Short mmCIF file of C-alpha atoms and ligand atoms in Angstrom, two decimals:
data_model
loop_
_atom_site.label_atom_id
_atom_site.label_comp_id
_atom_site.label_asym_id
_atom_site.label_seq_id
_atom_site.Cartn_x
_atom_site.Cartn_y
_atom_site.Cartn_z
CA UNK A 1 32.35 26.07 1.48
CA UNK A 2 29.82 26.63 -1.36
CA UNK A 3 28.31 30.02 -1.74
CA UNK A 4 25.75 29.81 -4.93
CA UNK A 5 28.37 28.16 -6.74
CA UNK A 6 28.73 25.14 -8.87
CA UNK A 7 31.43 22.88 -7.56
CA UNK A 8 33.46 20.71 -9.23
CA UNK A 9 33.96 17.17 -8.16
CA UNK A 10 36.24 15.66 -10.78
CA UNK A 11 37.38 17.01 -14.00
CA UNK A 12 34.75 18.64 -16.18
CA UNK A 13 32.27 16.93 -13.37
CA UNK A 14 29.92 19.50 -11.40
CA UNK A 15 27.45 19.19 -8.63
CA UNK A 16 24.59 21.63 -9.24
CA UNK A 17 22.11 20.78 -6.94
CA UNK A 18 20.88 22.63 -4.61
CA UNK A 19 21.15 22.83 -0.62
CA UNK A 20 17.80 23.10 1.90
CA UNK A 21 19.11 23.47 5.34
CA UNK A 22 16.13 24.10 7.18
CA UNK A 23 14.38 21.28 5.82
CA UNK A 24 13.38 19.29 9.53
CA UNK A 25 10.97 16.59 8.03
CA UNK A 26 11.12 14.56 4.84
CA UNK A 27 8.40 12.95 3.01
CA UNK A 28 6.35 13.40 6.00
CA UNK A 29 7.62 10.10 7.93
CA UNK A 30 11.66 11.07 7.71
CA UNK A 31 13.15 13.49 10.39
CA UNK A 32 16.52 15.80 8.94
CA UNK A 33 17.84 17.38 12.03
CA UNK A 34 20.26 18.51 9.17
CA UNK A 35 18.12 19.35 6.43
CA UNK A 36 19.41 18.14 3.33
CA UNK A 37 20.56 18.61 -0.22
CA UNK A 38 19.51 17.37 -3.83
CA UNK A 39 22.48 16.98 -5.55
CA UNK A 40 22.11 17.43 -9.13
CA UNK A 41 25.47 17.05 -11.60
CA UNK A 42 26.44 17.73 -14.82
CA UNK A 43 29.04 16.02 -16.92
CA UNK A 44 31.22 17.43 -19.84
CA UNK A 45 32.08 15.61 -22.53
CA UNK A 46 33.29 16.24 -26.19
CA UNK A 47 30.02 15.31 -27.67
CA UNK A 48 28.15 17.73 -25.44
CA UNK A 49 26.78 18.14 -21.54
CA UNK A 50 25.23 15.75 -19.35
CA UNK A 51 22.55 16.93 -16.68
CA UNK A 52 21.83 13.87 -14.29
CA UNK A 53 18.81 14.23 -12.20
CA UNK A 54 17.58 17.95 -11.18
CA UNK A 55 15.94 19.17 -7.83
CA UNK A 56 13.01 19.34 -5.81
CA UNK A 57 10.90 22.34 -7.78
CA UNK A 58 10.80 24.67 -4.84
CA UNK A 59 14.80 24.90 -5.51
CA UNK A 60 15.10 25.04 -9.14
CA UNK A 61 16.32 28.49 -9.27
CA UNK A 62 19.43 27.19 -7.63
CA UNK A 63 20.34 24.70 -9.41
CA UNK A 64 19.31 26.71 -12.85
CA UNK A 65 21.82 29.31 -11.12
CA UNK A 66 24.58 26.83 -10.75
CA UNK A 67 23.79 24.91 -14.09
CA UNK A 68 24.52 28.59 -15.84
CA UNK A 69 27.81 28.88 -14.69
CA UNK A 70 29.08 25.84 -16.17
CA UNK A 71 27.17 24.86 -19.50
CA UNK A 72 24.70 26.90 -22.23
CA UNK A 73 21.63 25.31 -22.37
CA UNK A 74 22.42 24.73 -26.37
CA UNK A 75 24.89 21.67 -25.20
CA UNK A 76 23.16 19.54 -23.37
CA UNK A 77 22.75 16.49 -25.31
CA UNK A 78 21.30 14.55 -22.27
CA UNK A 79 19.48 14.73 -19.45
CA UNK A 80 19.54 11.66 -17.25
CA UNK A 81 16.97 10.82 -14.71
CA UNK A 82 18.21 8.11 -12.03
CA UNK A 83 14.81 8.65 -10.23
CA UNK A 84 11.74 10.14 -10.69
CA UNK A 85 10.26 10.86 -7.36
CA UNK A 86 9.51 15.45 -6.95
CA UNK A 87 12.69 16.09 -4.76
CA UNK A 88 14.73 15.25 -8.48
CA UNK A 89 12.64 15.53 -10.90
CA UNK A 90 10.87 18.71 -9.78
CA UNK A 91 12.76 21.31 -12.07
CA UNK A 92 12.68 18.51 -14.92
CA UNK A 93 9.81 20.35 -16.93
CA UNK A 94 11.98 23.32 -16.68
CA UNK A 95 14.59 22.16 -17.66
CA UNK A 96 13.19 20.66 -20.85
CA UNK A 97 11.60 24.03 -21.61
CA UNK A 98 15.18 25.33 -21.62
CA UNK A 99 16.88 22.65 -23.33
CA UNK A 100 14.34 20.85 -25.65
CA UNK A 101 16.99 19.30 -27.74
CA UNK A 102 18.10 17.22 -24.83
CA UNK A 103 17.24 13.43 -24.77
CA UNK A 104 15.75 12.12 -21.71
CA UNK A 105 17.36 8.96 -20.36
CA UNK A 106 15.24 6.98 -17.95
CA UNK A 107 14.92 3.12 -16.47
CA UNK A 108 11.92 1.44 -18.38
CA UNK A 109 9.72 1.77 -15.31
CA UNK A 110 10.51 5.36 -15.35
CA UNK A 111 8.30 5.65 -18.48
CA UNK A 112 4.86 5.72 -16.72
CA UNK A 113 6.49 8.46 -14.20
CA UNK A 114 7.45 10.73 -16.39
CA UNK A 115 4.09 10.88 -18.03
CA UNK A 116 2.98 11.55 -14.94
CA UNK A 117 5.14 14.62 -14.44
CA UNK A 118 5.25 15.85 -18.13
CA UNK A 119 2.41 15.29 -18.43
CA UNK A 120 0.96 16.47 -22.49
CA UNK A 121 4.41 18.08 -23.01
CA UNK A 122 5.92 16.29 -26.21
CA UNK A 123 9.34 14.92 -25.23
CA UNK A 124 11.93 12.32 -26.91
CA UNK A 125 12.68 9.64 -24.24
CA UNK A 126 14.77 6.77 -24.10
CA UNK A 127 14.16 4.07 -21.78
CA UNK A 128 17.67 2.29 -20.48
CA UNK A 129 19.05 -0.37 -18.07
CA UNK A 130 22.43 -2.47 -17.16
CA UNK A 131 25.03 -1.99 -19.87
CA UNK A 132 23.72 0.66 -21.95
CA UNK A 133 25.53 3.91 -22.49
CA UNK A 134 25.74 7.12 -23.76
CA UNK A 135 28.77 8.27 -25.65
CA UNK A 136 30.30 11.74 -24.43
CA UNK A 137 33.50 11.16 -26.63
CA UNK A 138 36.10 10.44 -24.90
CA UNK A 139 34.26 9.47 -21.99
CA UNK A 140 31.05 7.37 -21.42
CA UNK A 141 28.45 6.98 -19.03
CA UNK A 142 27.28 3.43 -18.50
CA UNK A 143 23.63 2.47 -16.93
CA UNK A 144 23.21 0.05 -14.06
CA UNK A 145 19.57 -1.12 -13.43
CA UNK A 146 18.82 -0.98 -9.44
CA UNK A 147 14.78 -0.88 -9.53
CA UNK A 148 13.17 -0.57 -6.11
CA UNK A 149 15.73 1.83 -4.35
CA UNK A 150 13.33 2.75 -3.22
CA UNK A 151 10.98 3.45 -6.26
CA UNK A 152 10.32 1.06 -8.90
CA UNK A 153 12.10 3.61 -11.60
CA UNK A 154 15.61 3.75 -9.91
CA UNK A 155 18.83 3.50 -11.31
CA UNK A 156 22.62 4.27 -11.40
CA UNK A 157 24.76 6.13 -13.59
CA UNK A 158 28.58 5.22 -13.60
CA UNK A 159 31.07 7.35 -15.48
CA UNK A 160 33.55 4.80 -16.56
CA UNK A 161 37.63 5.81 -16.59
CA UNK A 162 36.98 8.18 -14.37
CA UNK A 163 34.86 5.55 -11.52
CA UNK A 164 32.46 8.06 -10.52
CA UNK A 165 28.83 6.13 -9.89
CA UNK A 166 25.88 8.79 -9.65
CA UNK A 167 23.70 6.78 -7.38
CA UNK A 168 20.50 8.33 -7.08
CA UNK A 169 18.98 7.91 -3.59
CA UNK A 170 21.59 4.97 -2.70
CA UNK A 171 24.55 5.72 -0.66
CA UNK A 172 22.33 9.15 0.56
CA UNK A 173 21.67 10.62 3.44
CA UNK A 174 19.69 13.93 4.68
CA UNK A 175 22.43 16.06 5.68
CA UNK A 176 22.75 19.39 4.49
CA UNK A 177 26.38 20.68 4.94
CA UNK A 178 27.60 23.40 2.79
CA UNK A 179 31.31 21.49 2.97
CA UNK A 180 29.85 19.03 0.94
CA UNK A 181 32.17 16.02 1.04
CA UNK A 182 32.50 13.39 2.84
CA UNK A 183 36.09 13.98 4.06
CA UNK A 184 34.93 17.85 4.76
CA UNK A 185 31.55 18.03 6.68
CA UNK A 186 30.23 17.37 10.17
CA UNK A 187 29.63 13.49 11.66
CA UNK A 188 26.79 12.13 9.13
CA UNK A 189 27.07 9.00 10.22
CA UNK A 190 24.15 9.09 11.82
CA UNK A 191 21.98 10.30 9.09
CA UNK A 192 23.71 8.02 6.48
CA UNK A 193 22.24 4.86 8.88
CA UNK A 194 18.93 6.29 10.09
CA UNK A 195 18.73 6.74 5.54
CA UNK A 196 19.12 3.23 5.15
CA UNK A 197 17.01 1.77 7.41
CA UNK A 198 14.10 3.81 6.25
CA UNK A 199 14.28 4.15 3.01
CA UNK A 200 16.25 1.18 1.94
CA UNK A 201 15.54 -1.32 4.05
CA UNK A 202 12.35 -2.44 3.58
CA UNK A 203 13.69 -3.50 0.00
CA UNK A 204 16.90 -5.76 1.25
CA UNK A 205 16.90 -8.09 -1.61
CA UNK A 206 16.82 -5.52 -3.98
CA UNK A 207 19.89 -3.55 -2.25
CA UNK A 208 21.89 -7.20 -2.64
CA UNK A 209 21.32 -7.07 -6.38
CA UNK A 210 22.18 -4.02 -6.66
CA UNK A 211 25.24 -4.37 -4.52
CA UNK A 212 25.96 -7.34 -7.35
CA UNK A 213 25.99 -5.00 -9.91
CA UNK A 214 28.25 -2.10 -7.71
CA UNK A 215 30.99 -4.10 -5.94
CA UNK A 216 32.85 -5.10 -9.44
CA UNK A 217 33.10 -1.39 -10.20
CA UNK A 218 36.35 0.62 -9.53
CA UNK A 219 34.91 3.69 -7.45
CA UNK A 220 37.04 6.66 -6.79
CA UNK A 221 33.53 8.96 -5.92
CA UNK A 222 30.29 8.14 -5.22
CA UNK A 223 27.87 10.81 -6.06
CA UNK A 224 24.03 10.17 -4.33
CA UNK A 225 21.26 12.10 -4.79
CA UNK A 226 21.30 13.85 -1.22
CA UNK A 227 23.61 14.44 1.16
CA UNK A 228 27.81 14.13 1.49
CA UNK A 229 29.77 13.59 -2.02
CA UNK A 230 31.41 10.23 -1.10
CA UNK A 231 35.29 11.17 -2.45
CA UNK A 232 37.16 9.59 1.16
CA UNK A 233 36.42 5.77 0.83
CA UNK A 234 33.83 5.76 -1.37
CA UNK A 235 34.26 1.28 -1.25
CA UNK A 236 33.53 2.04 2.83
CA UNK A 237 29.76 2.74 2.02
CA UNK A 238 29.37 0.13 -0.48
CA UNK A 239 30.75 -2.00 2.23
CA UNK A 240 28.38 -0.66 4.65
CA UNK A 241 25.45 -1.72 2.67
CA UNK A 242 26.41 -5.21 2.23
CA UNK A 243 26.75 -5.19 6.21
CA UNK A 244 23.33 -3.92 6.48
CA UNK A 245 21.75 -5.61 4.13
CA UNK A 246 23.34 -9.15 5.64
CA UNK A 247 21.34 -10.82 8.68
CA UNK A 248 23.07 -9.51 12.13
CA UNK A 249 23.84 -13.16 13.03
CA UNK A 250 23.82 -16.44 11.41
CA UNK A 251 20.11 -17.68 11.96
CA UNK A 252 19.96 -21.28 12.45
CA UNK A 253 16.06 -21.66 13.10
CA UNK A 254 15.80 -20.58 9.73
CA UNK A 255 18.56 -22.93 8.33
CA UNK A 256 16.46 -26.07 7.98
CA UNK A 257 12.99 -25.09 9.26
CA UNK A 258 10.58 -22.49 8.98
CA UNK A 259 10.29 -19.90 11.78
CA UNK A 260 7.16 -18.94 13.56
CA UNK A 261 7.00 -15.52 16.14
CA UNK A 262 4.18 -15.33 18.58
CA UNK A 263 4.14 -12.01 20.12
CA UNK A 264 1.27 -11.31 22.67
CA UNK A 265 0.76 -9.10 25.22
CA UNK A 266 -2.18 -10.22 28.38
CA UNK A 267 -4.04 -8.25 31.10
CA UNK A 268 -5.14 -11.19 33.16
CA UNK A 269 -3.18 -13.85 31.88
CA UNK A 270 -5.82 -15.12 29.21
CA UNK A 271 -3.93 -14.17 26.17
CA UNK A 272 -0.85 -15.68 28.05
CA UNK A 273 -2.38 -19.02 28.57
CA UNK A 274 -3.35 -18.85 24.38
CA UNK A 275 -0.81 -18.46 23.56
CA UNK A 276 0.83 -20.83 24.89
CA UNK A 277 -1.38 -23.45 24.02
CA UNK A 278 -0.54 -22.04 19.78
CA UNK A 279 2.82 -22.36 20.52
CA UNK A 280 2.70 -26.32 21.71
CA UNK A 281 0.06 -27.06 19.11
CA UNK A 282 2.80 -25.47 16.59
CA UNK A 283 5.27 -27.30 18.01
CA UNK A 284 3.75 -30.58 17.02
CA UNK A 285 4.75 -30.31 13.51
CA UNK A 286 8.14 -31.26 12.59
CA UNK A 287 10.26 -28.19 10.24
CA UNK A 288 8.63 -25.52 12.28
CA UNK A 289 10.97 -23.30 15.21
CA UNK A 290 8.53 -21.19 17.43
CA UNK A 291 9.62 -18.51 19.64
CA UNK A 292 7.55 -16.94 21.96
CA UNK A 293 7.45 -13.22 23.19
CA UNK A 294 5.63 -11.35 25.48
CA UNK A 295 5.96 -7.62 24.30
CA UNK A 296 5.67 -6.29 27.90
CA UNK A 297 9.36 -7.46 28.33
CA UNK A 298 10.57 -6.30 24.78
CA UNK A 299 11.96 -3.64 22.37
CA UNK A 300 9.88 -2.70 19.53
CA UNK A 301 13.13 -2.39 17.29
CA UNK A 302 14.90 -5.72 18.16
CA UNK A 303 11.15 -7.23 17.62
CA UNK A 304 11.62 -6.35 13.89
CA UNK A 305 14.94 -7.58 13.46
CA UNK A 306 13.45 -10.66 14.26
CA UNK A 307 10.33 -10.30 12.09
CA UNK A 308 12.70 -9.51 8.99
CA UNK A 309 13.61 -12.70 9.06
CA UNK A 310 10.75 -15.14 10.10
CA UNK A 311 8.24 -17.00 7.67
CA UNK A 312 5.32 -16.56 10.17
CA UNK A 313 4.64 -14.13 12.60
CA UNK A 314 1.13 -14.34 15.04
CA UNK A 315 0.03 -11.63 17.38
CA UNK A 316 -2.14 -12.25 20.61
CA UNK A 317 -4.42 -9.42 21.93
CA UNK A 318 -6.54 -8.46 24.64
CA UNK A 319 -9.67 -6.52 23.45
CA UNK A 320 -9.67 -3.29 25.43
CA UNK A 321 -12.45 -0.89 24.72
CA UNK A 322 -12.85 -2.46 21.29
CA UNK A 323 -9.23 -1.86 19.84
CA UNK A 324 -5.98 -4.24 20.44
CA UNK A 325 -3.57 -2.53 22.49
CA UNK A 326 -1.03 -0.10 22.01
CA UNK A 327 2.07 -2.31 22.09
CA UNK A 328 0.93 -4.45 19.60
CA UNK A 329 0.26 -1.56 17.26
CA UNK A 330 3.23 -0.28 17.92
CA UNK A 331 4.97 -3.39 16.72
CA UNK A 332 2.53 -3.46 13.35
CA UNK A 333 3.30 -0.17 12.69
CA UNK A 334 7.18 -0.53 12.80
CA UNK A 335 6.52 -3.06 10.34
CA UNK A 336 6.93 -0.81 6.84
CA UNK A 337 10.29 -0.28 8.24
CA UNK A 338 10.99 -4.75 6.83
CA UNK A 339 9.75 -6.90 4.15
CA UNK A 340 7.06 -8.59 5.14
CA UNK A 341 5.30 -9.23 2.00
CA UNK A 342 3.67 -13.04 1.97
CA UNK A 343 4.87 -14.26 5.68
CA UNK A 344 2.37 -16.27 7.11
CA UNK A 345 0.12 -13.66 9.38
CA UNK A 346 -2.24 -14.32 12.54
CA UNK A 347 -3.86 -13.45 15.35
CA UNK A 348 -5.16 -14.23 18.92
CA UNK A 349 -6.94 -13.24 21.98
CA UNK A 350 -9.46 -13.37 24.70
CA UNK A 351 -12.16 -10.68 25.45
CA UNK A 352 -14.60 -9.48 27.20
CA UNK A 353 -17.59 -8.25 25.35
CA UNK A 354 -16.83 -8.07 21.35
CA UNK A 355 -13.61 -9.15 20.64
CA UNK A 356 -12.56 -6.75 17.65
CA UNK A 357 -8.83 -6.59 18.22
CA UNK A 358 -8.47 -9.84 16.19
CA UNK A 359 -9.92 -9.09 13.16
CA UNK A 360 -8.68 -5.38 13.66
CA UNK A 361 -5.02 -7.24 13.75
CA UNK A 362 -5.88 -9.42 10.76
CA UNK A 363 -6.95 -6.48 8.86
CA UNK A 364 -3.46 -4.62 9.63
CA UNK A 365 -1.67 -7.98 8.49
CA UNK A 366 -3.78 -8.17 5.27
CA UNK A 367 -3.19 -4.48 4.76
CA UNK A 368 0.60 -5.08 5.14
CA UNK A 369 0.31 -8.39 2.63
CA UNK A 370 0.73 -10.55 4.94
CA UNK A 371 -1.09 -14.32 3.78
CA UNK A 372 -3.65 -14.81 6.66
CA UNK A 373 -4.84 -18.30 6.17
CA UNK A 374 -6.16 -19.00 9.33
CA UNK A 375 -9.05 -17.57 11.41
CA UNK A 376 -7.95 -15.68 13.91
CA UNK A 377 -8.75 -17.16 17.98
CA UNK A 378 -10.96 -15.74 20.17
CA UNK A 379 -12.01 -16.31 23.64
CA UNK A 380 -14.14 -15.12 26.12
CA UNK A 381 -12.53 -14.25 29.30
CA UNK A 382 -10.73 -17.22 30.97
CA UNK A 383 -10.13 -20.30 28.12
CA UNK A 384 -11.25 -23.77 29.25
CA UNK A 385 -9.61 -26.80 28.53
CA UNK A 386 -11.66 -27.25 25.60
CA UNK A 387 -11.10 -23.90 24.43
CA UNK A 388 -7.03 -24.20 24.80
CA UNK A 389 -7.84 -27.59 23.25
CA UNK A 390 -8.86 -25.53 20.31
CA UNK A 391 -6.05 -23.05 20.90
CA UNK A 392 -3.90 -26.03 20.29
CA UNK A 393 -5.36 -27.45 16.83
CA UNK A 394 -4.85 -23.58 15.85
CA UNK A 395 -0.87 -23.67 16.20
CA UNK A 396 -0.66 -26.77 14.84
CA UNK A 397 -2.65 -25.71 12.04
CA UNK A 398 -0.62 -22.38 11.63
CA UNK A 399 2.30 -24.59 11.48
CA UNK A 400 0.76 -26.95 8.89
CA UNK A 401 0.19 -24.06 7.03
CA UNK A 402 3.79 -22.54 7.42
CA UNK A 403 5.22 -25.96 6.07
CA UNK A 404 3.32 -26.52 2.81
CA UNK A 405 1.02 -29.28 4.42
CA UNK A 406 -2.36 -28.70 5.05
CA UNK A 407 -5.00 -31.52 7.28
CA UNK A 408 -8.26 -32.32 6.62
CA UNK A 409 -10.52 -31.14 9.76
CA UNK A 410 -13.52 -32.45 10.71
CA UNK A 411 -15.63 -30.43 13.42
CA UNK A 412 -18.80 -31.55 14.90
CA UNK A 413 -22.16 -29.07 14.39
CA UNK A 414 -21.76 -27.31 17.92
CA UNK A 415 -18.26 -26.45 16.83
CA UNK A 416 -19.51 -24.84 14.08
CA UNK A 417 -22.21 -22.93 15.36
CA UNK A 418 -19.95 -21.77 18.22
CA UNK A 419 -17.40 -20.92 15.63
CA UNK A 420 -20.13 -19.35 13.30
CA UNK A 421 -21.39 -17.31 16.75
CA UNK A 422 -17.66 -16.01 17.61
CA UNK A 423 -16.81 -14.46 13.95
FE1 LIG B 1 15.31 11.42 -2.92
FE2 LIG B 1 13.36 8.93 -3.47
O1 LIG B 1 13.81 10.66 -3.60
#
């Protein structure tokens, strides 16, 4: 139990962050049943003190408090910042005031950042990444560049002998427990998983690398940025990653072909009959595996599993009182929670007076950087066989699109007026 006091978690190792138990909602979109901390820590070495990362400004006091009682401000030789974003770097200008001797390390994209904070302050900086280190005498501190978890700036810090990696929002969780480690607090489990799969998700490929770069390391602690001090098993969370981070099954549409998703949702059954007309046009060109859903009969959350993985993904709309409807926005919105950066985007539907939820669909896609190639389908009320006819080319020409290959397209002058009329 911590009461205002620095704790240390190895020799001549402190945490000095600071704890914010009533905390119920993070960066707006995260909820902390549990609060959480900002862990803070501060090295000793014969050469001087280490300070890596600080706290969110509201709690500086705290951590000033607990950085007293274990260094003079005259000795620190470093201050290291694995990330930039308020909740750590928030008593940083402080901090400099105090100690403006220190150096501040920093990833290369942490540069711009810090500007940002420090603003017209004055202050020595020195940009790092994989394999350089900083000296503390008989101990070192070694940096491992891991950008995009979850900022562009982020980075590790391993102290070497000694295997403790300072982690920086990797391997955190909101959970505020004044126990503090792993082997000590309440069930975090919980929080640890709902972490990773909004913060870190989204950035997969970039949690591989970085696993690349963490599984050769001998780790007897891992120390994040919030949340439990990892001291029982610290391997177990790097192992944990590399589960999460790994598809859920072997997916073997995507083995030798492209995958397409066609989610719709129909009132009368027009949508319905589009879409299935996009899905047999699709399925006309070889290299292409289409799977169709209707999102009356699904879960949002095993939708996006799917989505993670997929090259193209189309979504079919009514138009009801000018908007798509809910499920499908439910699905688009779910979507920050997975890469979807340059899939293949599209959309469908029939209507009954204007039509809007397609181009309000392509809009989300395009806002979400999805490539939308093709123009979205439309229909009036109940498609004829011409009209499915066109339905048809569209798959195919989704799935031309999808493949690399594109077809020339001739349409006659009432096709193009109708066209012309329906955008
Ligand atoms: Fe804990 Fe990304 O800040």
């Amino acid at each position: 139990m911590i009461t205002g006091k620095a704790v240390e978690i190895a020799a001549e190792v402190y945490w000095i962050g600071a704890l914010d138990p009533r905390l119920r909602e993070f960066d707006i979109i995260l909820k902390t049943a549990n609060g959480t901390t900002y862990n803070a820590y501060c090295v000793r070495g014969q050469h001087g003190v280490v300070v890596i990362d600080t706290v969110k400004a509201s709690h500086a006091d705290e951590f000033f408090t607990r950085l007293e009682q274990v260094a003079h401000y005259e000795e620190i030789q470093a201050i290291i910042l694995n990330h930039l974003e308020p909740d750590h770097s928030g008593a940083l200008p402080e901090l400099i005031r105090r100690a403006p001797q220190a150096r501040v390390y920093l990833s290369h994209r942490g540069q711009m950042m810090l500007k940002g904070i420090i603003k017209d302050e004055v202050l020595e900086y020195i940009p790092v990444g994989t394999g350089d280190t900083i000296d503390l005498g008989e101990r070192q501190l070694r940096f491992l560049h891991t950008p995009f978890l979850h900022w562009p700036d982020t980075q590790c810090t391993y102290l070497e002998k000694e295997g403790i990696l300072f982690s920086g929002d990797i391997f955190g969780c909101h959970f505020c427990d004044t126990r503090l480690f792993n082997d000590k607090v309440g069930d975090f489990r919980a929080a640890f998983e709902y972490y990773y799969a909004h913060i870190m998700r989204p950035f997969r490929e970039h949690v591989l690398e970085a696993l690349a770069l963490i599984e050769p390391l001998p780790l007897n602690l891992l120390a994040p940025a919030h949340g439990p001090i990892l001291r029982d098993s610290p391997d177990s969370y790097v192992q944990r990653y590399r589960q999460l981070a790994a598809p859920l099954l072997t997916n073997e549409a995507a083995k030798q072909e492209k995958t397409l998703l066609i989610f719709y949702i129909s009132a009368y059954g027009n949508t319905t009959r589009m879409a299935q007309a996009i899905s047999e046009g699709a399925e006309t060109v070889k290299g292409v595996r289409i799977s169709l859903y209707d999102l009356q009969g699904g879960e949002v959350s095993a939708f996006v599993d799917l989505i993670e993985e997929a090259d193209g993904l189309v979504f079919g709309s009514p138009t009801i009182n000018g908007d798509a409807v809910k499920p499908i926005w439910d699905l688009l919105s779910s979507l920050a929670l997975v890469k979807v950066r340059g899939k293949l985007g599209a959309a469908f539907g029939s209507y009954g007076w204007s039509g809007e939820a397609v181009s309000l669909i392509e809009d989300r896609l395009r806002g979400l950087k999805l490539r939308v190639p093709v123009k979205g389908s439309k229909i009036k009320l109940i498609p004829t066989d011409t009209e499915l006819e066109q339905c048809h080319r569209f798959g195919r020409e989704l799935a031309l699109q999808l493949t690399g290959q594109t077809e020339q397209r001739f349409i006659t002058l009432d096709e193009l007026v109708r066209e012309t009329n329906h955008a």
